[in-house]
Amino acid sequence: MVRSSSNNSAKTVGVLALQGAFASHELVFETLGVNCREVRTPQDLGQVDALVLPGGESTTISQLLESSELFEPVKKSVHEGMPVFGTCAGMILLSKKILDGRADQLSFEAIDIEVQRNAYGRQVDSFEADIEVKTFSSPFHAVFIRAPRISKLGPSVTVLAELEEDAVLARQNNVMVASFHPELSHDDRIHRLFLKEI
Ligand code: GLN
């Protein structure tokens, strides 16, 4: 018998698996008991209800999105309301405007933020910080790796966490972004926050 279910155990979360830190996201979803699928082709995309764009190298992911013919289908799905969570390079790919990007670097223009790549310094300057996330009762230990900085945000963007004056976790409708790597913190609260929207 097929039962319809409103909880996300019946949904499949896709993780864009072209380059970068996709495996750590999958592990978090697996430990939460959520169906997870690596997305490498437009056919894979058709099998998922939500999508995570991982950290990595946004210029490389941009090129691979084009060569795998995923760029346009992902853009369409996101603009049609598919829940999407972009972390670090994934946030860059979702932003409306990229500063210090490569001239040919693409973005989905899905959230009204301007981001500056590598704004917190080079790889050697990566750092960790405890951040207060709206609705969480204790701080989240966030890992920043050559992190992009949100340098501007529009009025329809909700800030969920800040580091000093900068938004580092934000949402606009179906699009959530983090400038850090929540999949590396051994703390699944941010993934669960994303799953609530699915
Ligand atoms: N600096 C990388 C970029 O521009 C992002 C770093 C990351 O995802 N950890 O794509």
Short mmCIF file of N, CA and C in Angstrom, two decimals, residues 32-152:
data_model
loop_
_atom_site.label_atom_id
_atom_site.label_comp_id
_atom_site.label_asym_id
_atom_site.label_seq_id
_atom_site.Cartn_x
_atom_site.Cartn_y
_atom_site.Cartn_z
N LEU A 32 20.43 11.52 9.85
CA LEU A 32 19.08 11.99 10.20
C LEU A 32 18.00 11.08 9.62
N GLY A 33 18.39 10.08 8.86
CA GLY A 33 17.42 9.14 8.28
C GLY A 33 16.68 9.69 7.08
N VAL A 34 17.30 10.69 6.43
CA VAL A 34 16.65 11.31 5.26
C VAL A 34 17.22 10.69 3.98
N ASN A 35 16.34 10.37 3.03
CA ASN A 35 16.80 9.86 1.73
C ASN A 35 17.65 10.93 1.06
N CYS A 36 18.78 10.51 0.53
CA CYS A 36 19.71 11.46 -0.04
C CYS A 36 20.19 10.92 -1.39
N ARG A 37 20.40 11.81 -2.35
CA ARG A 37 20.85 11.35 -3.67
C ARG A 37 21.87 12.35 -4.22
N GLU A 38 22.94 11.82 -4.77
CA GLU A 38 23.93 12.71 -5.40
C GLU A 38 23.39 13.18 -6.75
N VAL A 39 23.52 14.46 -6.99
CA VAL A 39 23.01 15.02 -8.25
C VAL A 39 24.18 15.38 -9.15
N ARG A 40 24.26 14.70 -10.29
CA ARG A 40 25.32 14.97 -11.27
C ARG A 40 24.76 15.22 -12.66
N THR A 41 23.50 14.90 -12.86
CA THR A 41 22.90 15.03 -14.19
C THR A 41 21.49 15.62 -14.05
N PRO A 42 20.93 16.13 -15.14
CA PRO A 42 19.55 16.61 -15.09
C PRO A 42 18.58 15.50 -14.67
N GLN A 43 18.90 14.24 -15.02
CA GLN A 43 18.02 13.12 -14.63
C GLN A 43 18.02 12.97 -13.11
N ASP A 44 19.20 13.08 -12.48
CA ASP A 44 19.27 13.01 -11.01
C ASP A 44 18.41 14.12 -10.40
N LEU A 45 18.51 15.31 -10.99
CA LEU A 45 17.77 16.45 -10.44
C LEU A 45 16.27 16.17 -10.42
N GLY A 46 15.82 15.47 -11.44
CA GLY A 46 14.40 15.15 -11.54
C GLY A 46 13.92 14.21 -10.43
N GLN A 47 14.83 13.58 -9.70
CA GLN A 47 14.46 12.61 -8.67
C GLN A 47 14.46 13.21 -7.26
N VAL A 48 14.77 14.51 -7.14
CA VAL A 48 14.91 15.06 -5.78
C VAL A 48 13.89 16.15 -5.50
N ASP A 49 13.61 16.34 -4.20
CA ASP A 49 12.62 17.32 -3.76
C ASP A 49 13.27 18.61 -3.25
N ALA A 50 14.56 18.55 -3.01
CA ALA A 50 15.29 19.70 -2.48
C ALA A 50 16.74 19.51 -2.89
N LEU A 51 17.53 20.56 -2.77
CA LEU A 51 18.91 20.47 -3.26
C LEU A 51 19.85 21.23 -2.34
N VAL A 52 21.00 20.60 -2.06
CA VAL A 52 22.08 21.28 -1.33
C VAL A 52 23.20 21.57 -2.32
N LEU A 53 23.67 22.82 -2.31
CA LEU A 53 24.85 23.19 -3.11
C LEU A 53 26.00 23.31 -2.12
N PRO A 54 26.98 22.43 -2.17
CA PRO A 54 28.01 22.38 -1.13
C PRO A 54 29.09 23.44 -1.29
N GLY A 55 29.96 23.49 -0.30
CA GLY A 55 31.16 24.30 -0.41
C GLY A 55 32.15 23.61 -1.34
N GLY A 56 33.11 24.38 -1.79
CA GLY A 56 34.09 23.86 -2.73
C GLY A 56 34.70 25.06 -3.41
N GLU A 57 34.80 24.99 -4.71
CA GLU A 57 35.36 26.11 -5.48
C GLU A 57 34.27 26.57 -6.46
N SER A 58 33.71 27.74 -6.20
CA SER A 58 32.53 28.15 -6.96
C SER A 58 32.81 28.32 -8.45
N THR A 59 34.04 28.72 -8.80
CA THR A 59 34.35 28.88 -10.23
C THR A 59 34.34 27.51 -10.93
N THR A 60 34.89 26.51 -10.25
CA THR A 60 34.92 25.15 -10.81
C THR A 60 33.51 24.58 -10.88
N ILE A 61 32.76 24.75 -9.79
CA ILE A 61 31.38 24.21 -9.79
C ILE A 61 30.57 24.88 -10.90
N SER A 62 30.78 26.18 -11.10
CA SER A 62 30.08 26.90 -12.16
C SER A 62 30.39 26.27 -13.53
N GLN A 63 31.67 25.99 -13.78
CA GLN A 63 32.04 25.36 -15.07
C GLN A 63 31.42 23.98 -15.21
N LEU A 64 31.45 23.20 -14.11
CA LEU A 64 30.91 21.83 -14.16
C LEU A 64 29.39 21.83 -14.31
N LEU A 65 28.74 22.86 -13.76
CA LEU A 65 27.29 22.97 -13.93
C LEU A 65 26.95 23.15 -15.41
N GLU A 66 27.81 23.92 -16.08
CA GLU A 66 27.58 24.14 -17.52
C GLU A 66 27.86 22.87 -18.32
N SER A 67 29.02 22.23 -18.05
CA SER A 67 29.39 21.07 -18.87
C SER A 67 28.47 19.88 -18.62
N SER A 68 27.87 19.81 -17.42
CA SER A 68 26.95 18.70 -17.14
C SER A 68 25.51 19.03 -17.55
N GLU A 69 25.35 20.23 -18.11
CA GLU A 69 24.02 20.71 -18.55
C GLU A 69 23.03 20.78 -17.40
N LEU A 70 23.58 21.08 -16.20
CA LEU A 70 22.71 21.21 -15.02
C LEU A 70 22.37 22.66 -14.71
N PHE A 71 23.15 23.61 -15.27
CA PHE A 71 22.95 24.98 -14.82
C PHE A 71 21.50 25.45 -15.03
N GLU A 72 21.00 25.34 -16.25
CA GLU A 72 19.65 25.86 -16.54
C GLU A 72 18.57 25.09 -15.77
N PRO A 73 18.61 23.73 -15.74
CA PRO A 73 17.57 23.02 -14.96
C PRO A 73 17.59 23.36 -13.48
N VAL A 74 18.78 23.51 -12.90
CA VAL A 74 18.83 23.87 -11.46
C VAL A 74 18.25 25.27 -11.28
N LYS A 75 18.64 26.19 -12.15
CA LYS A 75 18.15 27.57 -12.05
C LYS A 75 16.62 27.59 -12.11
N LYS A 76 16.07 26.82 -13.05
CA LYS A 76 14.62 26.77 -13.22
C LYS A 76 13.96 26.20 -11.96
N SER A 77 14.48 25.09 -11.45
CA SER A 77 13.89 24.47 -10.26
C SER A 77 13.92 25.41 -9.07
N VAL A 78 15.04 26.09 -8.89
CA VAL A 78 15.17 26.99 -7.73
C VAL A 78 14.20 28.17 -7.87
N HIS A 79 14.12 28.72 -9.09
CA HIS A 79 13.21 29.86 -9.28
C HIS A 79 11.75 29.43 -9.24
N GLU A 80 11.49 28.15 -9.45
CA GLU A 80 10.10 27.66 -9.33
C GLU A 80 9.76 27.25 -7.90
N GLY A 81 10.73 27.36 -6.97
CA GLY A 81 10.41 27.14 -5.56
C GLY A 81 10.99 25.91 -4.91
N MET A 82 11.85 25.16 -5.60
CA MET A 82 12.47 24.00 -4.95
C MET A 82 13.32 24.49 -3.77
N PRO A 83 13.17 23.87 -2.57
CA PRO A 83 14.02 24.29 -1.46
C PRO A 83 15.49 24.01 -1.76
N VAL A 84 16.32 25.01 -1.52
CA VAL A 84 17.74 24.85 -1.82
C VAL A 84 18.56 25.47 -0.70
N PHE A 85 19.66 24.81 -0.37
CA PHE A 85 20.55 25.29 0.69
C PHE A 85 21.95 25.36 0.13
N GLY A 86 22.52 26.55 0.09
CA GLY A 86 23.87 26.73 -0.44
C GLY A 86 24.83 27.08 0.68
N THR A 87 25.91 26.29 0.78
CA THR A 87 26.90 26.56 1.83
C THR A 87 28.20 27.00 1.18
N CYS A 88 28.72 28.11 1.64
CA CYS A 88 30.01 28.63 1.20
C CYS A 88 30.03 28.82 -0.33
N ALA A 89 30.74 28.01 -1.10
CA ALA A 89 30.70 28.16 -2.55
C ALA A 89 29.25 28.06 -3.06
N GLY A 90 28.45 27.23 -2.41
CA GLY A 90 27.03 27.09 -2.78
C GLY A 90 26.27 28.39 -2.59
N MET A 91 26.64 29.13 -1.55
CA MET A 91 26.02 30.45 -1.31
C MET A 91 26.41 31.41 -2.44
N ILE A 92 27.67 31.34 -2.85
CA ILE A 92 28.14 32.21 -3.94
C ILE A 92 27.31 31.93 -5.20
N LEU A 93 27.08 30.66 -5.48
CA LEU A 93 26.34 30.27 -6.69
C LEU A 93 24.89 30.74 -6.66
N LEU A 94 24.33 30.91 -5.47
CA LEU A 94 22.91 31.31 -5.37
C LEU A 94 22.73 32.82 -5.34
N SER A 95 23.81 33.55 -5.15
CA SER A 95 23.68 34.99 -4.90
C SER A 95 23.35 35.77 -6.17
N LYS A 96 22.80 36.95 -5.93
CA LYS A 96 22.41 37.80 -7.06
C LYS A 96 23.64 38.42 -7.70
N LYS A 97 24.63 38.76 -6.87
CA LYS A 97 25.82 39.40 -7.43
C LYS A 97 27.08 38.87 -6.74
N ILE A 98 28.11 38.58 -7.54
CA ILE A 98 29.38 38.06 -7.01
C ILE A 98 30.47 39.11 -7.20
N LEU A 99 31.13 39.47 -6.11
CA LEU A 99 32.28 40.36 -6.22
C LEU A 99 33.55 39.51 -6.17
N ASP A 100 34.56 39.90 -6.93
CA ASP A 100 35.83 39.16 -7.01
C ASP A 100 35.65 37.76 -7.57
N GLY A 101 34.67 37.59 -8.43
CA GLY A 101 34.48 36.30 -9.11
C GLY A 101 35.28 36.29 -10.40
N ARG A 102 35.26 35.16 -11.08
CA ARG A 102 35.83 35.13 -12.42
C ARG A 102 34.82 35.74 -13.38
N ALA A 103 35.29 36.34 -14.45
CA ALA A 103 34.39 37.04 -15.36
C ALA A 103 33.31 36.10 -15.91
N ASP A 104 33.67 34.83 -16.12
CA ASP A 104 32.71 33.90 -16.73
C ASP A 104 31.95 33.07 -15.69
N GLN A 105 32.08 33.45 -14.42
CA GLN A 105 31.44 32.68 -13.34
C GLN A 105 29.94 32.94 -13.32
N LEU A 106 29.16 31.86 -13.28
CA LEU A 106 27.70 32.01 -13.31
C LEU A 106 27.11 31.99 -11.91
N SER A 107 25.94 32.63 -11.77
CA SER A 107 25.20 32.46 -10.51
C SER A 107 23.72 32.32 -10.82
N PHE A 108 23.00 31.69 -9.89
CA PHE A 108 21.57 31.44 -10.10
C PHE A 108 20.71 32.66 -9.80
N GLU A 109 21.29 33.68 -9.19
CA GLU A 109 20.56 34.92 -8.85
C GLU A 109 19.25 34.59 -8.13
N ALA A 110 19.35 33.74 -7.12
CA ALA A 110 18.14 33.23 -6.46
C ALA A 110 17.90 33.88 -5.09
N ILE A 111 18.88 34.59 -4.57
CA ILE A 111 18.69 35.28 -3.29
C ILE A 111 19.34 36.66 -3.41
N ASP A 112 18.63 37.66 -2.86
CA ASP A 112 19.02 39.05 -3.07
C ASP A 112 20.18 39.45 -2.15
N ILE A 113 21.33 38.82 -2.40
CA ILE A 113 22.53 39.19 -1.66
C ILE A 113 23.68 39.42 -2.64
N GLU A 114 24.60 40.28 -2.18
CA GLU A 114 25.84 40.48 -2.92
C GLU A 114 26.93 39.83 -2.07
N VAL A 115 27.76 38.98 -2.66
CA VAL A 115 28.79 38.32 -1.86
C VAL A 115 30.18 38.63 -2.40
N GLN A 116 31.11 38.71 -1.47
CA GLN A 116 32.49 38.94 -1.86
C GLN A 116 33.27 37.66 -1.59
N ARG A 117 33.83 37.10 -2.64
CA ARG A 117 34.56 35.82 -2.49
C ARG A 117 35.83 36.01 -1.66
N ASN A 118 36.15 34.99 -0.88
CA ASN A 118 37.41 34.93 -0.12
C ASN A 118 37.62 36.17 0.76
N ALA A 119 36.54 36.77 1.22
CA ALA A 119 36.64 38.06 1.89
C ALA A 119 37.24 37.96 3.28
N TYR A 120 37.21 36.78 3.86
CA TYR A 120 37.76 36.64 5.21
C TYR A 120 39.22 36.18 5.17
N GLY A 121 39.86 36.25 4.00
CA GLY A 121 41.27 35.88 3.93
C GLY A 121 41.48 34.62 3.14
N ARG A 122 42.73 34.21 3.05
CA ARG A 122 43.07 33.03 2.26
C ARG A 122 42.86 31.76 3.08
N GLN A 123 43.08 30.62 2.44
CA GLN A 123 42.84 29.32 3.10
C GLN A 123 43.49 29.26 4.48
N VAL A 124 44.70 29.78 4.55
CA VAL A 124 45.45 29.73 5.79
C VAL A 124 44.73 30.52 6.89
N ASP A 125 43.87 31.44 6.48
CA ASP A 125 43.15 32.27 7.45
C ASP A 125 41.77 31.71 7.80
N SER A 126 41.48 30.50 7.42
CA SER A 126 40.19 29.91 7.78
C SER A 126 40.07 29.87 9.30
N PHE A 127 38.87 29.94 9.79
CA PHE A 127 38.69 30.07 11.24
C PHE A 127 37.37 29.45 11.67
N GLU A 128 37.19 29.34 12.99
CA GLU A 128 35.95 28.81 13.56
C GLU A 128 35.40 29.85 14.53
N ALA A 129 34.09 29.90 14.67
CA ALA A 129 33.49 30.88 15.58
C ALA A 129 32.14 30.36 16.06
N ASP A 130 31.80 30.69 17.30
CA ASP A 130 30.47 30.36 17.80
C ASP A 130 29.51 31.46 17.38
N ILE A 131 28.41 31.06 16.75
CA ILE A 131 27.43 32.05 16.30
C ILE A 131 26.07 31.76 16.95
N GLU A 132 25.31 32.81 17.14
CA GLU A 132 23.94 32.66 17.68
C GLU A 132 23.00 32.53 16.49
N VAL A 133 22.26 31.44 16.44
CA VAL A 133 21.31 31.25 15.34
C VAL A 133 19.90 31.43 15.89
N LYS A 134 19.10 32.23 15.20
CA LYS A 134 17.70 32.46 15.61
C LYS A 134 17.01 31.13 15.88
N THR A 135 16.31 31.03 16.97
CA THR A 135 15.56 29.84 17.43
C THR A 135 16.43 28.75 18.08
N PHE A 136 17.77 28.83 17.99
CA PHE A 136 18.60 27.82 18.66
C PHE A 136 18.84 28.26 20.11
N SER A 137 18.81 27.31 21.02
CA SER A 137 18.96 27.69 22.43
C SER A 137 20.42 27.79 22.87
N SER A 138 21.34 27.31 22.02
CA SER A 138 22.76 27.47 22.36
C SER A 138 23.53 27.77 21.07
N PRO A 139 24.74 28.33 21.20
CA PRO A 139 25.48 28.73 19.99
C PRO A 139 25.81 27.55 19.09
N PHE A 140 26.02 27.86 17.82
CA PHE A 140 26.44 26.87 16.82
C PHE A 140 27.91 27.14 16.51
N HIS A 141 28.72 26.09 16.56
CA HIS A 141 30.15 26.26 16.29
C HIS A 141 30.37 26.18 14.77
N ALA A 142 30.66 27.31 14.16
CA ALA A 142 30.72 27.38 12.70
C ALA A 142 32.15 27.38 12.17
N VAL A 143 32.35 26.64 11.08
CA VAL A 143 33.68 26.52 10.45
C VAL A 143 33.67 27.34 9.16
N PHE A 144 34.56 28.32 9.09
CA PHE A 144 34.65 29.20 7.91
C PHE A 144 35.93 28.85 7.15
N ILE A 145 35.79 28.51 5.87
CA ILE A 145 36.96 28.13 5.05
C ILE A 145 36.98 29.00 3.80
N ARG A 146 37.95 29.89 3.74
CA ARG A 146 38.01 30.86 2.61
C ARG A 146 36.60 31.38 2.31
N ALA A 147 35.98 31.85 3.36
CA ALA A 147 34.55 32.11 3.29
C ALA A 147 34.20 33.38 2.52
N PRO A 148 33.08 33.33 1.81
CA PRO A 148 32.57 34.55 1.18
C PRO A 148 31.87 35.40 2.24
N ARG A 149 31.87 36.70 2.02
CA ARG A 149 31.20 37.60 2.96
C ARG A 149 29.98 38.20 2.26
N ILE A 150 28.85 38.22 2.96
CA ILE A 150 27.66 38.88 2.41
C ILE A 150 27.88 40.39 2.60
N SER A 151 28.12 41.08 1.49
CA SER A 151 28.45 42.51 1.61
C SER A 151 27.21 43.40 1.47
N LYS A 152 26.11 42.85 0.97
CA LYS A 152 24.87 43.62 0.82
C LYS A 152 23.72 42.65 0.84
#
